[in-house]
Amino acid sequence: MCVNYRPPLPEQLDMVLGTLVDLYRDWDWPSETWKDYTAPIVRTGVDGERVLQLASYGMVPRRHIPAGVKPFDTMNARAESLGEKRSFAPAWRRAQLCAVPMTCFYEPCYESGRAERFGIGMQDDSLFFVAGLWREWSEADGTIAASFTQITINADDHPLMRRFHKPDDEKRALVVLPPSDVDAWLHCREPELARSFLRHYPSDAMKAWAAPKAPVKKTPPAAQQNLELF
């Protein structure tokens, strides 16, 4: 399942909110999102407008896993068990729905006989939204922070998404929302009605490409010694 994706750049936020967003120009986040990284999500405001919020990826941030409990991952929420899992059920029942903007996400492909990272996105390279859930947390310093998860569905029969993950694993796919469904998803307040949005995006409107991770540059020993002098 997807645990890594590329969020929009700050200069792309106009496309996310559909209006000028100079207010957010000084926001910043990593160019790729991983567990517990901060990234933008979209939800509805008091008047039903789209609201941009920075949140951490993973419904239960690592810092909120109680001491003594084995760390667990909540980056993805299976559609089949949204109403049952303790990590997701409260937000699902309260219809705390969000849309996660991104330009692509990454999955492992084993068609060559070994795992290779592939990027998956739209045929026209446009920004798109993935269906998600969000919640808030009280932090130790008295502030309120948000977190989110992405919703996945079975992809055994999807022409594109069935190509990914280990050969014997169940195939899963993120729920990519058609542009015309984004606001309806955000405004939905009935969990059972919300399930009607949890369907596949057409494979012919998507594409996939090899996207190996950039190698980590190591500082040469001599350069490291020079740095230590300062």
PDB file of C-alpha atoms in Angstrom:
ATOM      1  CA  MET A   1       0.000   0.000   0.000  1.00  0.00           C
ATOM      2  CA  CYS A   2       1.055   3.559  -0.586  1.00  0.00           C
ATOM      3  CA  VAL A   3       3.278   4.920   2.180  1.00  0.00           C
ATOM      4  CA  ASN A   4       5.050   7.607   0.144  1.00  0.00           C
ATOM      5  CA  TYR A   5       3.743  10.298  -2.200  1.00  0.00           C
ATOM      6  CA  ARG A   6       4.598  13.705  -3.656  1.00  0.00           C
ATOM      7  CA  PRO A   7       2.401  16.582  -2.413  1.00  0.00           C
ATOM      8  CA  PRO A   8       1.862  19.781  -4.410  1.00  0.00           C
ATOM      9  CA  LEU A   9       4.415  22.560  -4.274  1.00  0.00           C
ATOM     10  CA  PRO A  10       3.378  25.716  -2.394  1.00  0.00           C
ATOM     11  CA  GLU A  11       3.000  27.538  -5.728  1.00  0.00           C
ATOM     12  CA  GLN A  12       0.418  24.931  -6.796  1.00  0.00           C
ATOM     13  CA  LEU A  13      -1.975  25.717  -3.951  1.00  0.00           C
ATOM     14  CA  ASP A  14      -4.160  27.889  -6.166  1.00  0.00           C
ATOM     15  CA  MET A  15      -5.157  24.673  -7.963  1.00  0.00           C
ATOM     16  CA  VAL A  16      -5.945  23.028  -4.614  1.00  0.00           C
ATOM     17  CA  LEU A  17      -8.284  25.695  -3.286  1.00  0.00           C
ATOM     18  CA  GLY A  18      -9.534  27.186  -6.531  1.00  0.00           C
ATOM     19  CA  THR A  19      -8.656  30.698  -5.394  1.00  0.00           C
ATOM     20  CA  LEU A  20      -5.606  32.841  -4.733  1.00  0.00           C
ATOM     21  CA  VAL A  21      -3.868  31.699  -1.570  1.00  0.00           C
ATOM     22  CA  ASP A  22      -1.140  34.226  -0.858  1.00  0.00           C
ATOM     23  CA  LEU A  23      -1.950  33.662   2.820  1.00  0.00           C
ATOM     24  CA  TYR A  24      -0.238  30.267   2.602  1.00  0.00           C
ATOM     25  CA  ARG A  25       2.805  31.234   0.569  1.00  0.00           C
ATOM     26  CA  ASP A  26       5.120  31.009   3.592  1.00  0.00           C
ATOM     27  CA  TRP A  27       4.012  27.456   4.428  1.00  0.00           C
ATOM     28  CA  ASP A  28       6.497  24.722   3.735  1.00  0.00           C
ATOM     29  CA  TRP A  29       6.651  20.922   3.760  1.00  0.00           C
ATOM     30  CA  PRO A  30       8.960  18.195   2.423  1.00  0.00           C
ATOM     31  CA  SER A  31       8.891  17.469  -1.312  1.00  0.00           C
ATOM     32  CA  GLU A  32       7.971  13.822  -0.580  1.00  0.00           C
ATOM     33  CA  THR A  33       5.641  12.666   2.194  1.00  0.00           C
ATOM     34  CA  TRP A  34       6.409   9.702   4.457  1.00  0.00           C
ATOM     35  CA  LYS A  35       5.060   8.510   7.802  1.00  0.00           C
ATOM     36  CA  ASP A  36       4.719  11.371  10.325  1.00  0.00           C
ATOM     37  CA  TYR A  37       5.791  13.976   7.744  1.00  0.00           C
ATOM     38  CA  THR A  38       3.749  17.169   7.528  1.00  0.00           C
ATOM     39  CA  ALA A  39       1.739  17.722   4.332  1.00  0.00           C
ATOM     40  CA  PRO A  40      -1.305  19.755   3.251  1.00  0.00           C
ATOM     41  CA  ILE A  41      -4.831  18.332   3.295  1.00  0.00           C
ATOM     42  CA  VAL A  42      -8.145  19.905   2.319  1.00  0.00           C
ATOM     43  CA  ARG A  43     -11.329  19.755   4.382  1.00  0.00           C
ATOM     44  CA  THR A  44     -14.449  21.902   4.728  1.00  0.00           C
ATOM     45  CA  GLY A  45     -14.677  25.054   6.800  1.00  0.00           C
ATOM     46  CA  VAL A  46     -17.551  26.449   8.854  1.00  0.00           C
ATOM     47  CA  ASP A  47     -19.211  27.905   5.758  1.00  0.00           C
ATOM     48  CA  GLY A  48     -18.561  24.846   3.608  1.00  0.00           C
ATOM     49  CA  GLU A  49     -15.567  26.328   1.844  1.00  0.00           C
ATOM     50  CA  ARG A  50     -12.373  24.394   1.158  1.00  0.00           C
ATOM     51  CA  VAL A  51      -9.895  24.847   3.982  1.00  0.00           C
ATOM     52  CA  LEU A  52      -6.234  24.016   3.690  1.00  0.00           C
ATOM     53  CA  GLN A  53      -4.558  22.499   6.751  1.00  0.00           C
ATOM     54  CA  LEU A  54      -1.142  21.084   7.504  1.00  0.00           C
ATOM     55  CA  ALA A  55      -1.350  17.629   9.076  1.00  0.00           C
ATOM     56  CA  SER A  56       0.943  14.695   9.800  1.00  0.00           C
ATOM     57  CA  TYR A  57       0.724  11.589   7.632  1.00  0.00           C
ATOM     58  CA  GLY A  58      -0.608   8.655   9.635  1.00  0.00           C
ATOM     59  CA  MET A  59      -3.851   8.766  11.613  1.00  0.00           C
ATOM     60  CA  VAL A  60      -2.029   7.904  14.847  1.00  0.00           C
ATOM     61  CA  PRO A  61       1.289   9.776  14.938  1.00  0.00           C
ATOM     62  CA  ARG A  62       4.165   7.845  16.462  1.00  0.00           C
ATOM     63  CA  ARG A  63       4.373  10.399  19.297  1.00  0.00           C
ATOM     64  CA  HIS A  64       0.831   9.444  20.346  1.00  0.00           C
ATOM     65  CA  ILE A  65       1.403   5.694  20.517  1.00  0.00           C
ATOM     66  CA  PRO A  66       1.488   4.880  24.247  1.00  0.00           C
ATOM     67  CA  ALA A  67       4.740   3.740  25.798  1.00  0.00           C
ATOM     68  CA  GLY A  68       5.025  -0.028  25.767  1.00  0.00           C
ATOM     69  CA  VAL A  69       2.754  -0.425  22.730  1.00  0.00           C
ATOM     70  CA  LYS A  70       4.448  -1.824  19.645  1.00  0.00           C
ATOM     71  CA  PRO A  71       4.528   0.871  16.929  1.00  0.00           C
ATOM     72  CA  PHE A  72       1.910   0.397  14.218  1.00  0.00           C
ATOM     73  CA  ASP A  73       1.176   2.083  10.906  1.00  0.00           C
ATOM     74  CA  THR A  74      -1.962   4.068  10.063  1.00  0.00           C
ATOM     75  CA  MET A  75      -0.997   5.761   6.778  1.00  0.00           C
ATOM     76  CA  ASN A  76      -3.676   3.764   4.942  1.00  0.00           C
ATOM     77  CA  ALA A  77      -7.207   2.864   5.995  1.00  0.00           C
ATOM     78  CA  ARG A  78      -8.870  -0.137   4.352  1.00  0.00           C
ATOM     79  CA  ALA A  79     -12.345   0.775   3.077  1.00  0.00           C
ATOM     80  CA  GLU A  80     -13.671  -2.611   4.182  1.00  0.00           C
ATOM     81  CA  SER A  81     -12.950  -1.961   7.876  1.00  0.00           C
ATOM     82  CA  LEU A  82     -13.295   1.815   8.264  1.00  0.00           C
ATOM     83  CA  GLY A  83     -16.165   1.462  10.703  1.00  0.00           C
ATOM     84  CA  GLU A  84     -14.424  -1.187  12.834  1.00  0.00           C
ATOM     85  CA  LYS A  85     -10.801  -0.211  13.377  1.00  0.00           C
ATOM     86  CA  ARG A  86     -10.222   1.883  16.491  1.00  0.00           C
ATOM     87  CA  SER A  87      -7.747   4.112  14.677  1.00  0.00           C
ATOM     88  CA  PHE A  88     -10.279   5.157  12.027  1.00  0.00           C
ATOM     89  CA  ALA A  89     -13.843   4.385  13.167  1.00  0.00           C
ATOM     90  CA  PRO A  90     -14.447   7.562  15.241  1.00  0.00           C
ATOM     91  CA  ALA A  91     -13.405   9.861  12.380  1.00  0.00           C
ATOM     92  CA  TRP A  92     -15.395   7.773   9.886  1.00  0.00           C
ATOM     93  CA  ARG A  93     -18.555   7.871  12.006  1.00  0.00           C
ATOM     94  CA  ARG A  94     -18.182  11.663  12.397  1.00  0.00           C
ATOM     95  CA  ALA A  95     -17.583  11.996   8.644  1.00  0.00           C
ATOM     96  CA  GLN A  96     -14.275  13.776   9.169  1.00  0.00           C
ATOM     97  CA  LEU A  97     -13.473  13.461   5.497  1.00  0.00           C
ATOM     98  CA  CYS A  98     -10.556  15.129   3.778  1.00  0.00           C
ATOM     99  CA  ALA A  99      -8.964  15.212   0.345  1.00  0.00           C
ATOM    100  CA  VAL A 100      -5.206  14.709   0.071  1.00  0.00           C
ATOM    101  CA  PRO A 101      -3.688  16.668  -2.839  1.00  0.00           C
ATOM    102  CA  MET A 102      -0.727  15.134  -4.647  1.00  0.00           C
ATOM    103  CA  THR A 103       1.027  14.990  -7.993  1.00  0.00           C
ATOM    104  CA  CYS A 104       1.918  11.284  -7.768  1.00  0.00           C
ATOM    105  CA  PHE A 105       2.288   8.414  -5.333  1.00  0.00           C
ATOM    106  CA  TYR A 106       4.780   5.578  -5.231  1.00  0.00           C
ATOM    107  CA  GLU A 107       4.362   1.800  -5.193  1.00  0.00           C
ATOM    108  CA  PRO A 108       6.747  -1.179  -5.523  1.00  0.00           C
ATOM    109  CA  CYS A 109       6.620  -3.145  -8.779  1.00  0.00           C
ATOM    110  CA  TYR A 110       8.038  -6.691  -8.979  1.00  0.00           C
ATOM    111  CA  GLU A 111       7.617  -7.299 -12.717  1.00  0.00           C
ATOM    112  CA  SER A 112      11.382  -7.363 -13.218  1.00  0.00           C
ATOM    113  CA  GLY A 113      11.815  -9.959 -10.472  1.00  0.00           C
ATOM    114  CA  ARG A 114      12.852  -7.450  -7.822  1.00  0.00           C
ATOM    115  CA  ALA A 115      11.203  -4.484  -6.151  1.00  0.00           C
ATOM    116  CA  GLU A 116      11.394  -1.268  -8.168  1.00  0.00           C
ATOM    117  CA  ARG A 117       9.777   1.983  -7.108  1.00  0.00           C
ATOM    118  CA  PHE A 118       7.211   3.301  -9.593  1.00  0.00           C
ATOM    119  CA  GLY A 119       5.433   6.620  -9.652  1.00  0.00           C
ATOM    120  CA  ILE A 120       1.695   6.657 -10.395  1.00  0.00           C
ATOM    121  CA  GLY A 121      -0.191   9.747 -11.454  1.00  0.00           C
ATOM    122  CA  MET A 122      -2.463  11.288 -14.039  1.00  0.00           C
ATOM    123  CA  GLN A 123      -1.866  10.952 -17.786  1.00  0.00           C
ATOM    124  CA  ASP A 124      -1.789  14.742 -18.131  1.00  0.00           C
ATOM    125  CA  ASP A 125       0.480  15.213 -15.068  1.00  0.00           C
ATOM    126  CA  SER A 126      -2.247  17.167 -13.300  1.00  0.00           C
ATOM    127  CA  LEU A 127      -2.625  17.444  -9.551  1.00  0.00           C
ATOM    128  CA  PHE A 128      -5.240  15.098  -8.065  1.00  0.00           C
ATOM    129  CA  PHE A 129      -6.941  14.303  -4.753  1.00  0.00           C
ATOM    130  CA  VAL A 130      -7.106  11.101  -2.726  1.00  0.00           C
ATOM    131  CA  ALA A 131      -9.965  10.388  -0.300  1.00  0.00           C
ATOM    132  CA  GLY A 132      -8.897  10.455   3.340  1.00  0.00           C
ATOM    133  CA  LEU A 133      -9.880  10.903   6.976  1.00  0.00           C
ATOM    134  CA  TRP A 134      -8.513  13.427   9.455  1.00  0.00           C
ATOM    135  CA  ARG A 135      -8.556  14.012  13.197  1.00  0.00           C
ATOM    136  CA  GLU A 136      -7.066  16.344  15.798  1.00  0.00           C
ATOM    137  CA  TRP A 137      -4.705  15.719  18.709  1.00  0.00           C
ATOM    138  CA  SER A 138      -3.915  17.692  21.857  1.00  0.00           C
ATOM    139  CA  GLU A 139      -0.163  18.145  22.023  1.00  0.00           C
ATOM    140  CA  ALA A 140       2.045  18.335  25.109  1.00  0.00           C
ATOM    141  CA  ASP A 141       2.632  22.078  24.586  1.00  0.00           C
ATOM    142  CA  GLY A 142      -1.110  22.812  24.634  1.00  0.00           C
ATOM    143  CA  THR A 143      -1.514  23.198  20.882  1.00  0.00           C
ATOM    144  CA  ILE A 144      -3.895  21.259  18.658  1.00  0.00           C
ATOM    145  CA  ALA A 145      -2.411  19.348  15.713  1.00  0.00           C
ATOM    146  CA  ALA A 146      -4.039  17.360  12.924  1.00  0.00           C
ATOM    147  CA  SER A 147      -3.244  14.015  11.341  1.00  0.00           C
ATOM    148  CA  PHE A 148      -4.662  12.124   8.363  1.00  0.00           C
ATOM    149  CA  THR A 149      -4.862   8.805   6.588  1.00  0.00           C
ATOM    150  CA  GLN A 150      -5.617   7.753   3.003  1.00  0.00           C
ATOM    151  CA  ILE A 151      -8.364   5.300   2.091  1.00  0.00           C
ATOM    152  CA  THR A 152      -7.591   2.188   0.020  1.00  0.00           C
ATOM    153  CA  ILE A 153      -9.711  -0.360  -1.845  1.00  0.00           C
ATOM    154  CA  ASN A 154      -9.050  -3.771  -3.366  1.00  0.00           C
ATOM    155  CA  ALA A 155      -7.334  -3.526  -6.761  1.00  0.00           C
ATOM    156  CA  ASP A 156      -7.053  -7.167  -7.854  1.00  0.00           C
ATOM    157  CA  ASP A 157      -8.989  -6.340 -11.039  1.00  0.00           C
ATOM    158  CA  HIS A 158      -7.715  -2.813 -11.740  1.00  0.00           C
ATOM    159  CA  PRO A 159      -5.699  -2.884 -15.002  1.00  0.00           C
ATOM    160  CA  LEU A 160      -3.003  -0.545 -13.663  1.00  0.00           C
ATOM    161  CA  MET A 161      -2.933  -0.918  -9.877  1.00  0.00           C
ATOM    162  CA  ARG A 162      -2.881  -4.729  -9.941  1.00  0.00           C
ATOM    163  CA  ARG A 163       0.686  -4.455 -11.278  1.00  0.00           C
ATOM    164  CA  PHE A 164       2.064  -3.383  -7.901  1.00  0.00           C
ATOM    165  CA  HIS A 165       3.151  -5.040  -4.661  1.00  0.00           C
ATOM    166  CA  LYS A 166       4.473  -8.569  -4.236  1.00  0.00           C
ATOM    167  CA  PRO A 167       3.013 -11.158  -6.642  1.00  0.00           C
ATOM    168  CA  ASP A 168       1.155 -13.076  -3.916  1.00  0.00           C
ATOM    169  CA  ASP A 169      -0.056 -10.011  -1.987  1.00  0.00           C
ATOM    170  CA  GLU A 170      -3.556  -8.616  -2.240  1.00  0.00           C
ATOM    171  CA  LYS A 171      -3.528  -5.631  -4.596  1.00  0.00           C
ATOM    172  CA  ARG A 172      -4.661  -2.322  -3.107  1.00  0.00           C
ATOM    173  CA  ALA A 173      -5.214   1.139  -4.541  1.00  0.00           C
ATOM    174  CA  LEU A 174      -5.743   4.625  -3.180  1.00  0.00           C
ATOM    175  CA  VAL A 175      -9.184   6.113  -3.796  1.00  0.00           C
ATOM    176  CA  VAL A 176      -8.480   8.849  -6.342  1.00  0.00           C
ATOM    177  CA  LEU A 177     -11.399  11.284  -6.418  1.00  0.00           C
ATOM    178  CA  PRO A 178     -12.595  12.584  -9.814  1.00  0.00           C
ATOM    179  CA  PRO A 179     -12.339  16.413  -9.821  1.00  0.00           C
ATOM    180  CA  SER A 180     -16.132  16.684  -9.981  1.00  0.00           C
ATOM    181  CA  ASP A 181     -16.489  14.585  -6.800  1.00  0.00           C
ATOM    182  CA  VAL A 182     -14.032  16.373  -4.520  1.00  0.00           C
ATOM    183  CA  ASP A 183     -16.424  18.909  -3.002  1.00  0.00           C
ATOM    184  CA  ALA A 184     -19.262  16.385  -2.744  1.00  0.00           C
ATOM    185  CA  TRP A 185     -16.905  14.061  -0.843  1.00  0.00           C
ATOM    186  CA  LEU A 186     -15.821  16.828   1.508  1.00  0.00           C
ATOM    187  CA  HIS A 187     -19.415  17.826   2.240  1.00  0.00           C
ATOM    188  CA  CYS A 188     -20.742  14.290   2.735  1.00  0.00           C
ATOM    189  CA  ARG A 189     -21.937  13.703   6.302  1.00  0.00           C
ATOM    190  CA  GLU A 190     -23.407  10.201   5.995  1.00  0.00           C
ATOM    191  CA  PRO A 191     -20.805   7.404   6.279  1.00  0.00           C
ATOM    192  CA  GLU A 192     -22.825   4.960   4.205  1.00  0.00           C
ATOM    193  CA  LEU A 193     -23.303   7.543   1.460  1.00  0.00           C
ATOM    194  CA  ALA A 194     -19.587   8.288   1.645  1.00  0.00           C
ATOM    195  CA  ARG A 195     -18.919   4.672   0.686  1.00  0.00           C
ATOM    196  CA  SER A 196     -20.318   5.384  -2.775  1.00  0.00           C
ATOM    197  CA  PHE A 197     -17.223   7.514  -3.426  1.00  0.00           C
ATOM    198  CA  LEU A 198     -14.854   4.632  -2.668  1.00  0.00           C
ATOM    199  CA  ARG A 199     -14.340   3.367  -6.195  1.00  0.00           C
ATOM    200  CA  HIS A 200     -11.539   3.103  -8.737  1.00  0.00           C
ATOM    201  CA  TYR A 201     -10.267   5.868 -10.954  1.00  0.00           C
ATOM    202  CA  PRO A 202     -10.196   4.903 -14.663  1.00  0.00           C
ATOM    203  CA  SER A 203      -6.889   3.265 -15.529  1.00  0.00           C
ATOM    204  CA  ASP A 204      -6.726   4.933 -18.944  1.00  0.00           C
ATOM    205  CA  ALA A 205      -6.581   8.339 -17.258  1.00  0.00           C
ATOM    206  CA  MET A 206      -3.550   7.273 -15.188  1.00  0.00           C
ATOM    207  CA  LYS A 207       0.041   6.337 -15.922  1.00  0.00           C
ATOM    208  CA  ALA A 208       2.979   4.698 -14.160  1.00  0.00           C
ATOM    209  CA  TRP A 209       6.724   5.079 -14.596  1.00  0.00           C
ATOM    210  CA  ALA A 210       9.949   3.879 -13.017  1.00  0.00           C
ATOM    211  CA  ALA A 211      10.886   6.332 -10.242  1.00  0.00           C
ATOM    212  CA  PRO A 212      13.920   5.075  -8.309  1.00  0.00           C
ATOM    213  CA  LYS A 213      14.777   6.946  -5.146  1.00  0.00           C
ATOM    214  CA  ALA A 214      17.688   9.328  -5.508  1.00  0.00           C
ATOM    215  CA  PRO A 215      20.835   7.892  -3.907  1.00  0.00           C
ATOM    216  CA  VAL A 216      21.790   9.374  -0.564  1.00  0.00           C
ATOM    217  CA  LYS A 217      24.880  11.508  -0.945  1.00  0.00           C
ATOM    218  CA  LYS A 218      27.520  10.735   1.635  1.00  0.00           C
ATOM    219  CA  THR A 219      29.894  13.425   2.781  1.00  0.00           C
ATOM    220  CA  PRO A 220      33.494  12.457   1.908  1.00  0.00           C
ATOM    221  CA  PRO A 221      35.625  11.829   5.035  1.00  0.00           C
ATOM    222  CA  ALA A 222      37.957  14.719   4.194  1.00  0.00           C
ATOM    223  CA  ALA A 223      35.038  17.119   3.758  1.00  0.00           C
ATOM    224  CA  GLN A 224      33.489  15.861   6.996  1.00  0.00           C
ATOM    225  CA  GLN A 225      36.750  16.598   8.829  1.00  0.00           C
ATOM    226  CA  ASN A 226      36.755  20.109   7.435  1.00  0.00           C
ATOM    227  CA  LEU A 227      33.143  20.624   8.540  1.00  0.00           C
ATOM    228  CA  GLU A 228      34.034  19.546  12.054  1.00  0.00           C
ATOM    229  CA  LEU A 229      36.551  22.394  12.264  1.00  0.00           C
ATOM    230  CA  PHE A 230      33.786  24.975  12.202  1.00  0.00           C
TER     231      PHE A 230
END
